[in-house]
PDB file of C-alpha atoms in Angstrom:
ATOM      1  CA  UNK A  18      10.099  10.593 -11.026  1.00 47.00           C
ATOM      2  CA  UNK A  19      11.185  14.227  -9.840  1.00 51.00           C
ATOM      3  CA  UNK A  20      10.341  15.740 -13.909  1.00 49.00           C
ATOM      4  CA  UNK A  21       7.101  14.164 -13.822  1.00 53.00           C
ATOM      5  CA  UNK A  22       8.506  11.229 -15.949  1.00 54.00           C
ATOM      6  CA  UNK A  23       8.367   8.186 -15.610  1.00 53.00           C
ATOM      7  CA  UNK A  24      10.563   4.963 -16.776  1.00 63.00           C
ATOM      8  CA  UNK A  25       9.705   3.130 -19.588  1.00 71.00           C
ATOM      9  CA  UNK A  26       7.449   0.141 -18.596  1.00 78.00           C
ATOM     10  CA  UNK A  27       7.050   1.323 -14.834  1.00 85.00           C
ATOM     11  CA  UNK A  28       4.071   2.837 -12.853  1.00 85.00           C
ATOM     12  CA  UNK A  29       4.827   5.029 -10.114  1.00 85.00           C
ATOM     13  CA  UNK A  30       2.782   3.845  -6.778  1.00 86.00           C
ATOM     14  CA  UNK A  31       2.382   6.392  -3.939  1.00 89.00           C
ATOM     15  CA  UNK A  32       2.276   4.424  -0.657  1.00 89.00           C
ATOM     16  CA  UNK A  33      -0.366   7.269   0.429  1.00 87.00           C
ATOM     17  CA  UNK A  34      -2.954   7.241  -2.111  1.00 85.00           C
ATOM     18  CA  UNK A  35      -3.225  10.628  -4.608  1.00 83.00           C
ATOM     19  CA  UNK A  36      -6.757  10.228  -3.273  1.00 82.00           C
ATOM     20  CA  UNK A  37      -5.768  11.156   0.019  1.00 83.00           C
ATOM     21  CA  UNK A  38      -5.106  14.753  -0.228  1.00 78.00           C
ATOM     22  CA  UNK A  39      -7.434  16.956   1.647  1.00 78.00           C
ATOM     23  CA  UNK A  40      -8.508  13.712   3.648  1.00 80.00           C
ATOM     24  CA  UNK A  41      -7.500  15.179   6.455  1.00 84.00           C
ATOM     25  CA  UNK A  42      -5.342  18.411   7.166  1.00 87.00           C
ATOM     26  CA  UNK A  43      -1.797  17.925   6.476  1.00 87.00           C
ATOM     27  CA  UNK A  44      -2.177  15.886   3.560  1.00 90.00           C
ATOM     28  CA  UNK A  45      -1.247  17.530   0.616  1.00 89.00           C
ATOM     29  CA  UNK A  46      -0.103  16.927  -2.900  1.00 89.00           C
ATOM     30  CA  UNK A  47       3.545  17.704  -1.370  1.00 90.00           C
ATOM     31  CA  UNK A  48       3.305  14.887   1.219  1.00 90.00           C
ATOM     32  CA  UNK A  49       1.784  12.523  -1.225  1.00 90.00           C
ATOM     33  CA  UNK A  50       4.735  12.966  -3.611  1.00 89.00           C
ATOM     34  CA  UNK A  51       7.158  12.963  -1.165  1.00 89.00           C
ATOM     35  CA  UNK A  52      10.127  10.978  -3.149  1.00 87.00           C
ATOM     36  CA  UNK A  53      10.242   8.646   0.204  1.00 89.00           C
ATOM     37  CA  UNK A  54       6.392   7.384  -0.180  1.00 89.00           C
ATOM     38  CA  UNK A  55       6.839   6.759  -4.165  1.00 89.00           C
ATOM     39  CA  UNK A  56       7.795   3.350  -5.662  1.00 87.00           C
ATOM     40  CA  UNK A  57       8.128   2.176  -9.017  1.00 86.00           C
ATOM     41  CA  UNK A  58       6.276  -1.353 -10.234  1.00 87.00           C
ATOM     42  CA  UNK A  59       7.033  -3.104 -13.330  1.00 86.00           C
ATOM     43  CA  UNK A  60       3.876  -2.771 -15.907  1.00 88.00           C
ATOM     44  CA  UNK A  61       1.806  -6.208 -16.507  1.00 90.00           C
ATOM     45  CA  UNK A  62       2.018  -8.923 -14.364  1.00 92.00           C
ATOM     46  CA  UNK A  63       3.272  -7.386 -11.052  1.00 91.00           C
ATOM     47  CA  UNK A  64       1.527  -4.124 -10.947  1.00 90.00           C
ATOM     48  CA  UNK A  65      -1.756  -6.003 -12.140  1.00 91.00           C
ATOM     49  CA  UNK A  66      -1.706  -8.553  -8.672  1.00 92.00           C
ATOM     50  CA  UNK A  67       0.275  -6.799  -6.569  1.00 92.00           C
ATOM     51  CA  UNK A  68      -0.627  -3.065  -7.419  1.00 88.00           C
ATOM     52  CA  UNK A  69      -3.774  -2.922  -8.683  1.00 86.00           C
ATOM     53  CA  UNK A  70      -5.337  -5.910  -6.885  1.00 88.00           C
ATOM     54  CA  UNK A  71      -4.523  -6.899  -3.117  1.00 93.00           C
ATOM     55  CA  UNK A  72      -3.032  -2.902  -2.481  1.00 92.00           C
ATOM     56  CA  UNK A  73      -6.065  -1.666  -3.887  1.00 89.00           C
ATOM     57  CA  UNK A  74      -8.417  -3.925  -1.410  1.00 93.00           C
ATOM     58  CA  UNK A  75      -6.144  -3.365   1.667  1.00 95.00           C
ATOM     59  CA  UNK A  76      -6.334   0.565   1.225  1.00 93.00           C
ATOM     60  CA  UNK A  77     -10.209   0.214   0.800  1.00 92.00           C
ATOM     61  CA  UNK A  78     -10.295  -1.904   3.687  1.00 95.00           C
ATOM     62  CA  UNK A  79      -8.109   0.804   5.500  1.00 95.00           C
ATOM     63  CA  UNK A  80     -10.195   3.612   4.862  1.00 92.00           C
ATOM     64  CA  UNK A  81     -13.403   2.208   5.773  1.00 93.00           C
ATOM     65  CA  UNK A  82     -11.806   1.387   9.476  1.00 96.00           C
ATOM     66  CA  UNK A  83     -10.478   4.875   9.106  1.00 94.00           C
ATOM     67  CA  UNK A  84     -13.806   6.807   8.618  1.00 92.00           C
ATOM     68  CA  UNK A  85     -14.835   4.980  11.364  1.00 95.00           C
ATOM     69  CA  UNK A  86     -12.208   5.919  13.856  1.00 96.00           C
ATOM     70  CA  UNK A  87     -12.512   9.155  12.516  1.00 94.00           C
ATOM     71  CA  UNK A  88     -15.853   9.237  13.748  1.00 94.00           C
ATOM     72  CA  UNK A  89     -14.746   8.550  17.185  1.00 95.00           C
ATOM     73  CA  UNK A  90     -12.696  11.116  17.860  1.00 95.00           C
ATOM     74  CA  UNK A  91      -9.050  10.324  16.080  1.00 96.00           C
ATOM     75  CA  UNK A  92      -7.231  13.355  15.442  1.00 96.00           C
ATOM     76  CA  UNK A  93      -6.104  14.618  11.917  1.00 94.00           C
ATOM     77  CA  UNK A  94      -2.508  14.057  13.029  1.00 95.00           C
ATOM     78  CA  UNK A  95      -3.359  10.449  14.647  1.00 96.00           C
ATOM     79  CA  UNK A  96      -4.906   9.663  11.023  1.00 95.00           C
ATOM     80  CA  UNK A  97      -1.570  10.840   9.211  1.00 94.00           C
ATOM     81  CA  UNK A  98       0.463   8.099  11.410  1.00 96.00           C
ATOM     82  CA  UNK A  99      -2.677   5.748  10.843  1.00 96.00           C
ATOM     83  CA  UNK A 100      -1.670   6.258   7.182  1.00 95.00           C
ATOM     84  CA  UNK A 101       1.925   5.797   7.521  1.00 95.00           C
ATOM     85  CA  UNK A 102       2.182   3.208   9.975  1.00 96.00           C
ATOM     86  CA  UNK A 103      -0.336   1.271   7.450  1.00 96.00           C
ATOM     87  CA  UNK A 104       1.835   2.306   4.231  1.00 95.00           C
ATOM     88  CA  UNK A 105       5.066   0.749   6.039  1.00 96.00           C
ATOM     89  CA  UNK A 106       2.471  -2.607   6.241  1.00 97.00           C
ATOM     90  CA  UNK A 107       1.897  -2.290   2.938  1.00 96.00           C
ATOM     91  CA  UNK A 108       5.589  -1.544   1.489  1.00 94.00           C
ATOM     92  CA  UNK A 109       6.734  -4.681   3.612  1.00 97.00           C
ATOM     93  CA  UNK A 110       3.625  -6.880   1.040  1.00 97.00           C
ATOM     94  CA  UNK A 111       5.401  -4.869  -1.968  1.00 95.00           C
ATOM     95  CA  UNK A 112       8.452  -5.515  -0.962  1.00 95.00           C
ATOM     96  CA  UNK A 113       8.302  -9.766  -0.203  1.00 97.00           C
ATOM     97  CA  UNK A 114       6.061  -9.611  -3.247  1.00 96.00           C
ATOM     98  CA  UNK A 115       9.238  -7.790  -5.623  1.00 95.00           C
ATOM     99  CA  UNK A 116      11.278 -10.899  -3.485  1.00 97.00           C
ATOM    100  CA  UNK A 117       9.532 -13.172  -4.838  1.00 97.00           C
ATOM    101  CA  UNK A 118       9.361 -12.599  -8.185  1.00 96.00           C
ATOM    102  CA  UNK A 119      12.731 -11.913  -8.420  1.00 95.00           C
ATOM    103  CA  UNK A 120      13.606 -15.292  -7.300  1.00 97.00           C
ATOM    104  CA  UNK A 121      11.186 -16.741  -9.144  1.00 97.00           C
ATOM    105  CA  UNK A 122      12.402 -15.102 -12.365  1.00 95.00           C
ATOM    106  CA  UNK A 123      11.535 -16.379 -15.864  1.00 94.00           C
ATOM    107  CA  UNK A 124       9.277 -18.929 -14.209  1.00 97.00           C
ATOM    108  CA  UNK A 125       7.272 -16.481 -12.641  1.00 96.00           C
ATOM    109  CA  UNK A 126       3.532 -17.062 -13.334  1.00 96.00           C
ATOM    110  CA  UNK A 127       0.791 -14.660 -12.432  1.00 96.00           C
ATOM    111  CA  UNK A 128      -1.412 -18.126 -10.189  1.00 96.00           C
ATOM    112  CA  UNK A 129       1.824 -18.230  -8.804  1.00 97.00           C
ATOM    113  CA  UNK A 130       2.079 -14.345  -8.274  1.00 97.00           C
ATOM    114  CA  UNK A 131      -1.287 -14.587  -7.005  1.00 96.00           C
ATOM    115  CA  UNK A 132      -1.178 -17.747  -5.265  1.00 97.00           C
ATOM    116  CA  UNK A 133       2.404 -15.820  -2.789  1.00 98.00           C
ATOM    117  CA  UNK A 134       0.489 -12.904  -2.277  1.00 97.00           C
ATOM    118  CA  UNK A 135      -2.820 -14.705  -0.632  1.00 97.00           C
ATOM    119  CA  UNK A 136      -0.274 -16.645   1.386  1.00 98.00           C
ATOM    120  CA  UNK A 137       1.315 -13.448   2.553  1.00 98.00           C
ATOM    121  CA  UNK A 138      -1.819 -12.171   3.589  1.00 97.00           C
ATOM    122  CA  UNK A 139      -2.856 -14.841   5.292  1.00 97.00           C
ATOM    123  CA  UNK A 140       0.457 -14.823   7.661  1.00 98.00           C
ATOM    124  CA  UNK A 141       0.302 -10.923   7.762  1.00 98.00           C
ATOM    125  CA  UNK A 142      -3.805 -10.573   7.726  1.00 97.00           C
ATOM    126  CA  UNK A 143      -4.762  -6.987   6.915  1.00 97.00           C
ATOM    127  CA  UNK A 144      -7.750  -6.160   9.323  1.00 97.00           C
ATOM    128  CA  UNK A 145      -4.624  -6.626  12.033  1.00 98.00           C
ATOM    129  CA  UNK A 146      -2.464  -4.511  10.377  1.00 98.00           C
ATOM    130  CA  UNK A 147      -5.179  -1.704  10.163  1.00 98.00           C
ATOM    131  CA  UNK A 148      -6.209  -2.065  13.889  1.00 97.00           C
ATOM    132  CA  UNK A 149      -2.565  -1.694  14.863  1.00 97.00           C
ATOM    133  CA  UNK A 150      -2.194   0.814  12.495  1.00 97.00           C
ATOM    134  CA  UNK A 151      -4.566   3.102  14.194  1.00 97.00           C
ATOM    135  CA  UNK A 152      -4.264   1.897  17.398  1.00 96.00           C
ATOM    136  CA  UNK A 153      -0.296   2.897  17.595  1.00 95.00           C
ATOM    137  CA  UNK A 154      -1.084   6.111  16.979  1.00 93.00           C
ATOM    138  CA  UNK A 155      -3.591   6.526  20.267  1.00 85.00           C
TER     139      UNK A 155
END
C-alpha cells in the first residue's frame, strides 16, 4: 500500500472517499491516504456487495445529509469528525461483513453475501448512523 502497490487480487478502500479531498478544508490527499483509513478487500464477490454496493449507497446517503448540515452552519472541522465518526460506522459493516464470510468460507454465496449485509443494515440502519454521526460532533 505505502509504494503505491497493491496485492494481487485486492482493492484498496479508503474509509474517507478519494472524492473527499478539498470537500472541506483539512481534507487532503494526505489525510485520505492516511495508512489508518485504508483497507484492503478481496476482488469479486466481496468488494462487488460489500464495497462497491451497500458502502457506495451509505456514503451517498452521507453526503447528501452532509451538504445539508453544511448548509446550516456545521463547521469544516465538525464535518471532518462527521466523516470519521461515519467511517468508524462503516468499518464496523466491513468488518462483520469480512466475519462473515470468513465463517462462511467455501460456502459463501454472493444472495447469501447480500442477503447478511441487508440484515446488518437493517439492525444498524444507516440514516441513524449519519444523524449521530453529525450530531456527535455539535
Amino acid at each position: 500500500m505505502f509504494t503505491g502497490e497493491t496485492s494481487k487480487g485486492k482493492v484498496i478502500h479508503h474509509m474517507i472517499e478519494q472524492q473527499m479531498t478539498g470537500f472541506v478544508q483539512g481534507i487532503t490527499e494526505a489525510f485520505i491516504n492516511n495508512a489508518k483509513r485504508l483497507k484492503a478487500f478481496p476482488q469479486g464477490m466481496i468488494n462487488d456487495v460489500v464495497h462497491l454496493s451497500k458502502i457506495r449507497t451509505m456514503w451517498d446517503d452521507m453526503y447528501r445529509a452532509l451538504d445539508s448540515a453544511i448548509n446550516r452552519g456545521l463547521t469544516d472541522d465538525q464535518a471532518i469528525k462527521a466523516l470519521l465518526n461515519f467511517a468508524e460506522y462503516t468499518d464496523n459493516f466491513i468488518e462483520a461483513s469480512f466475519k462473515y464470510s470468513d465463517e462462511m468460507g467455501q460456502t459463501l454465496t454472493k444472495d447469501g453475501l447480500r442477503e447478511f449485509t441487508e440484515n446488518w443494515l437493517k439492525n444498524n440502519l444507516v440514516n441513524k448512523a449519519i444523524k449521530e454521526s453529525i450530531n456527535n460532533t455539535l
